[in-house]
Amino acid sequence: QVQLVESGGGLVQAGGSLRLSCAASRSIFSLKSMGWYRQAPGKQRELVAAFTVGGSTNYADSVKGRFTISRDNAKNTVYLQMNSLKPEDTAVYYCGASSYYDNYWGQGTQVTVSS
């Protein structure tokens, strides 16, 4: 079992930056994947950025070059640095993780980008 707690969302103007944090209740070193997803009103949840097995990263095309995912294994925390934010980045951002047995989600944090 893994509990995930997100923080760092908020309201920002277009072009601004935010950093999201996701703290896990146990070691993230052995997780199969861990990363960030988002869901805008009326849309399906989508991958934003994630670490996968072996430490590789995946990014949605829409955020490449603007968002950076990073991790601190000692703190069991994954971060998402979001730069050059656009109004279309507005969504609830969820931290998600997968072990070899189950999937886990945080409660979500709202990110709102005003134009």
XYZ file of N, CA and C in Angstrom, residues 2-115:
342
model
N 0.491 2.227 -0.817
C 1.238 3.478 -0.898
C 0.252 4.625 -0.838
N 0.451 5.548 0.080
C -0.337 6.789 0.104
C 0.483 7.883 -0.576
N -0.202 8.660 -1.397
C 0.436 9.743 -2.142
C -0.233 11.057 -1.773
N 0.558 12.067 -1.457
C 0.022 13.366 -1.074
C 0.661 14.431 -1.952
N -0.192 15.113 -2.729
C 0.291 16.168 -3.613
C 0.224 17.519 -2.911
N 1.060 18.424 -3.367
C 1.017 19.812 -2.909
C 1.628 20.695 -3.992
N 1.347 21.993 -3.895
C 1.994 22.943 -4.790
C 1.118 23.530 -5.871
N -0.131 23.103 -5.962
C -1.002 23.686 -6.971
C -1.395 25.100 -6.608
N -2.103 25.742 -7.525
C -2.563 27.096 -7.259
C -2.949 27.817 -8.520
N -3.091 29.125 -8.384
C -3.471 29.994 -9.493
C -2.242 30.766 -9.954
N -2.009 30.762 -11.262
C -0.847 31.452 -11.807
C -1.232 32.068 -13.146
N -0.571 33.138 -13.498
C -0.828 33.754 -14.801
C -0.095 32.986 -15.902
N -0.610 33.087 -17.104
C 0.046 32.463 -18.249
C 1.502 32.929 -18.337
N 2.390 31.972 -18.609
C 3.810 32.272 -18.652
C 4.520 32.039 -17.334
N 3.763 31.843 -16.280
C 4.334 31.639 -14.963
C 4.759 30.201 -14.721
N 5.188 29.959 -13.482
C 5.707 28.643 -13.111
C 5.090 28.171 -11.800
N 5.021 26.860 -11.659
C 4.626 26.213 -10.416
C 5.438 24.938 -10.276
N 5.638 24.510 -9.026
C 6.269 23.217 -8.783
C 5.349 22.383 -7.919
N 5.000 21.225 -8.419
C 4.182 20.279 -7.666
C 5.077 19.259 -6.986
N 4.641 18.826 -5.815
C 5.353 17.790 -5.075
C 4.401 16.641 -4.771
N 4.921 15.438 -4.787
C 4.149 14.252 -4.430
C 4.983 13.431 -3.460
N 4.524 13.375 -2.218
C 5.222 12.619 -1.192
C 4.557 11.264 -1.013
N 5.359 10.222 -1.084
C 4.852 8.863 -0.917
C 5.094 8.378 0.509
N 4.248 7.448 0.945
C 4.319 6.970 2.336
C 5.408 5.923 2.538
N 5.984 5.449 1.453
C 7.079 4.500 1.573
C 8.043 4.688 0.417
N 9.079 3.894 0.403
C 10.109 4.025 -0.620
C 9.528 3.940 -2.026
N 9.972 4.871 -2.874
C 9.529 4.855 -4.265
C 10.520 4.154 -5.166
N 11.614 3.725 -4.605
C 12.691 3.156 -5.411
C 12.242 1.927 -6.167
N 11.393 1.110 -5.547
C 11.008 -0.162 -6.156
C 9.699 -0.091 -6.936
N 9.096 1.090 -7.029
C 7.849 1.193 -7.777
C 8.105 1.022 -9.265
N 7.149 0.426 -9.935
C 7.266 0.206 -11.372
C 7.196 1.536 -12.132
N 6.357 2.435 -11.683
C 6.260 3.750 -12.299
C 5.691 4.734 -11.293
N 5.970 6.002 -11.528
C 5.424 7.061 -10.673
C 5.484 8.347 -11.458
N 4.404 9.099 -11.399
C 4.426 10.328 -12.157
C 3.185 11.160 -11.964
N 2.965 12.048 -12.919
C 1.904 13.043 -12.843
C 0.926 12.865 -13.997
N -0.335 13.021 -13.672
C -1.417 12.950 -14.626
C -2.315 14.155 -14.379
N -3.134 14.494 -15.346
C -4.048 15.614 -15.149
C -5.384 15.329 -15.798
N -6.395 15.994 -15.250
C -7.747 15.852 -15.785
C -8.409 17.218 -15.804
N -8.708 17.678 -16.998
C -9.416 18.940 -17.172
C -10.912 18.655 -17.201
N -11.739 19.657 -16.908
C -13.195 19.442 -16.909
C -13.675 18.889 -18.244
N -14.451 17.803 -18.181
C -15.005 17.213 -19.384
C -14.049 16.378 -20.202
N -12.839 16.186 -19.676
C -11.841 15.418 -20.422
C -11.369 14.225 -19.605
N -10.757 13.270 -20.295
C -10.213 12.115 -19.610
C -8.884 12.455 -18.942
N -8.558 11.681 -17.920
C -7.265 11.849 -17.279
C -6.172 11.445 -18.261
N -5.103 12.248 -18.294
C -4.026 11.985 -19.241
C -2.673 12.039 -18.549
N -1.724 11.330 -19.118
C -0.359 11.372 -18.628
C 0.253 12.741 -18.902
N 0.938 13.265 -17.898
C 1.724 14.485 -18.083
C 3.198 14.115 -18.174
N 3.692 13.446 -17.142
C 5.094 13.021 -17.112
C 5.234 11.926 -16.080
N 6.092 10.951 -16.351
C 6.251 9.851 -15.417
C 7.606 9.193 -15.566
N 8.081 8.658 -14.446
C 9.240 7.763 -14.447
C 8.720 6.349 -14.650
N 9.442 5.581 -15.435
C 9.072 4.189 -15.627
C 10.233 3.291 -15.198
N 10.026 2.005 -15.304
C 11.043 1.045 -14.886
C 12.367 1.355 -15.570
N 13.430 1.353 -14.803
C 14.745 1.670 -15.348
C 15.097 3.128 -15.247
N 14.141 3.938 -14.798
C 14.434 5.351 -14.586
C 14.180 6.239 -15.779
N 13.677 5.680 -16.869
C 13.383 6.527 -18.024
C 12.156 7.385 -17.739
N 12.005 8.450 -18.539
C 10.888 9.368 -18.350
C 10.046 9.458 -19.612
N 8.771 9.643 -19.402
C 7.840 9.886 -20.507
C 7.156 11.227 -20.275
N 7.011 11.995 -21.326
C 6.321 13.280 -21.254
C 5.231 13.324 -22.324
N 4.133 13.961 -21.989
C 3.140 14.269 -23.005
C 3.742 15.277 -23.980
N 3.407 15.149 -25.243
C 3.957 16.071 -26.245
C 3.646 17.527 -25.911
N 2.490 17.748 -25.317
C 2.046 19.114 -25.044
C 2.876 19.818 -23.963
N 3.653 19.047 -23.187
C 4.420 19.680 -22.102
C 5.926 19.567 -22.305
N 6.357 18.870 -23.337
C 7.791 18.705 -23.580
C 8.458 20.067 -23.746
N 9.577 20.225 -23.068
C 10.303 21.485 -23.113
C 9.827 22.514 -22.112
N 8.683 22.272 -21.480
C 8.152 23.213 -20.483
C 8.104 22.596 -19.083
N 7.811 21.323 -19.001
C 7.681 20.648 -17.707
C 8.855 19.695 -17.514
N 9.270 19.537 -16.258
C 10.343 18.609 -15.927
C 9.956 17.801 -14.697
N 10.043 16.499 -14.807
C 9.789 15.627 -13.668
C 11.126 15.248 -13.038
N 11.146 15.215 -11.717
C 12.356 14.823 -11.012
C 11.957 14.062 -9.749
N 12.931 13.457 -9.116
C 12.624 12.645 -7.935
C 13.743 12.759 -6.917
N 13.361 12.574 -5.656
C 14.313 12.504 -4.559
C 13.994 11.215 -3.813
N 14.741 10.170 -4.089
C 14.450 8.867 -3.480
C 14.581 8.916 -1.961
N 15.505 9.721 -1.458
C 15.704 9.804 -0.012
C 14.478 10.384 0.688
N 13.746 11.259 -0.020
C 12.548 11.887 0.555
C 11.266 11.216 0.067
N 11.405 10.164 -0.752
C 10.224 9.479 -1.311
C 9.294 10.467 -2.002
N 9.868 11.380 -2.756
C 9.100 12.482 -3.345
C 9.431 12.630 -4.824
N 8.382 12.891 -5.588
C 8.509 13.206 -7.005
C 7.993 14.620 -7.221
N 8.678 15.342 -8.074
C 8.335 16.739 -8.338
C 7.953 16.922 -9.802
N 7.187 17.969 -10.046
C 6.901 18.387 -11.414
C 7.103 19.891 -11.484
N 8.164 20.302 -12.147
C 8.415 21.718 -12.374
C 7.713 22.116 -13.660
N 6.818 23.072 -13.551
C 6.022 23.505 -14.702
C 6.364 24.949 -15.014
N 6.946 25.173 -16.175
C 7.307 26.508 -16.631
C 6.487 26.887 -17.859
N 6.472 28.159 -18.160
C 5.752 28.661 -19.341
C 4.332 28.118 -19.391
N 3.645 28.228 -18.280
C 2.306 27.654 -18.186
C 1.336 28.367 -19.124
N 0.408 27.566 -19.637
C -0.603 28.051 -20.571
C -1.993 27.814 -19.981
N -2.987 28.580 -20.398
C -4.347 28.337 -19.895
C -4.808 26.891 -20.121
N -4.360 26.279 -21.184
C -4.772 24.890 -21.452
C -4.119 23.870 -20.517
N -3.208 24.325 -19.676
C -2.638 23.451 -18.642
C -3.542 23.376 -17.409
N -4.588 24.183 -17.379
C -5.521 24.179 -16.254
C -6.171 22.810 -16.107
N -6.060 22.237 -14.906
C -6.590 20.897 -14.643
C -6.349 20.547 -13.186
N -6.936 19.440 -12.765
C -6.544 18.827 -11.507
C -5.389 17.878 -11.821
N -4.297 18.068 -11.116
C -3.107 17.245 -11.329
C -3.038 16.169 -10.255
N -2.888 14.941 -10.706
C -2.839 13.794 -9.806
C -1.466 13.138 -9.854
N -1.010 12.751 -8.696
C 0.166 11.898 -8.616
C -0.309 10.456 -8.678
N 0.355 9.656 -9.494
C -0.010 8.263 -9.621
C 1.216 7.375 -9.557
N 1.032 6.184 -9.025
C 2.139 5.244 -8.917
C 1.629 3.829 -9.133
N 2.514 2.998 -9.627
C 2.179 1.591 -9.835
C 3.261 0.714 -9.243
N 2.834 -0.272 -8.471
C 3.730 -1.350 -8.093
C 3.459 -2.493 -9.049
N 4.029 -3.638 -8.789
C 3.749 -4.792 -9.635
C 2.423 -5.455 -9.262
N 1.722 -4.865 -8.273
C 0.485 -5.474 -7.780
C -0.716 -4.543 -7.831
N -0.475 -3.246 -7.824
C -1.606 -2.340 -7.685
C -1.245 -0.955 -8.218
N -2.289 -0.134 -8.368
C -2.132 1.262 -8.760
C -2.597 2.167 -7.631
N -1.957 3.317 -7.503
C -2.255 4.233 -6.410
C -2.400 5.653 -6.953
N -3.292 6.429 -6.304
C -3.521 7.803 -6.717
C -3.552 8.719 -5.515
N -3.061 9.939 -5.703
C -3.240 10.970 -4.703
C -4.604 11.604 -4.856
N -4.864 12.600 -4.004
C -6.188 13.239 -3.999
C -6.315 14.306 -5.061
N -5.203 14.723 -5.632
C -5.221 15.738 -6.684
C -4.993 17.135 -6.150
N -4.422 17.971 -6.987
C -4.222 19.376 -6.654
C -4.577 20.222 -7.869
N -5.326 21.293 -7.626
C -5.813 22.124 -8.724
C -4.723 23.075 -9.210
N -4.552 23.110 -10.512
C -3.695 24.104 -11.155
C -4.567 24.920 -12.103
N -4.585 26.212 -11.896
C -5.375 27.108 -12.741
C -4.452 28.157 -13.338
N -4.460 28.255 -14.662
C -3.616 29.218 -15.367
C -4.526 30.240 -16.022
N -4.395 31.475 -15.614
C -5.231 32.543 -16.159
C -4.548 33.187 -17.359
N -5.364 33.639 -18.285
C -4.809 34.264 -19.501
C -4.633 35.753 -19.343
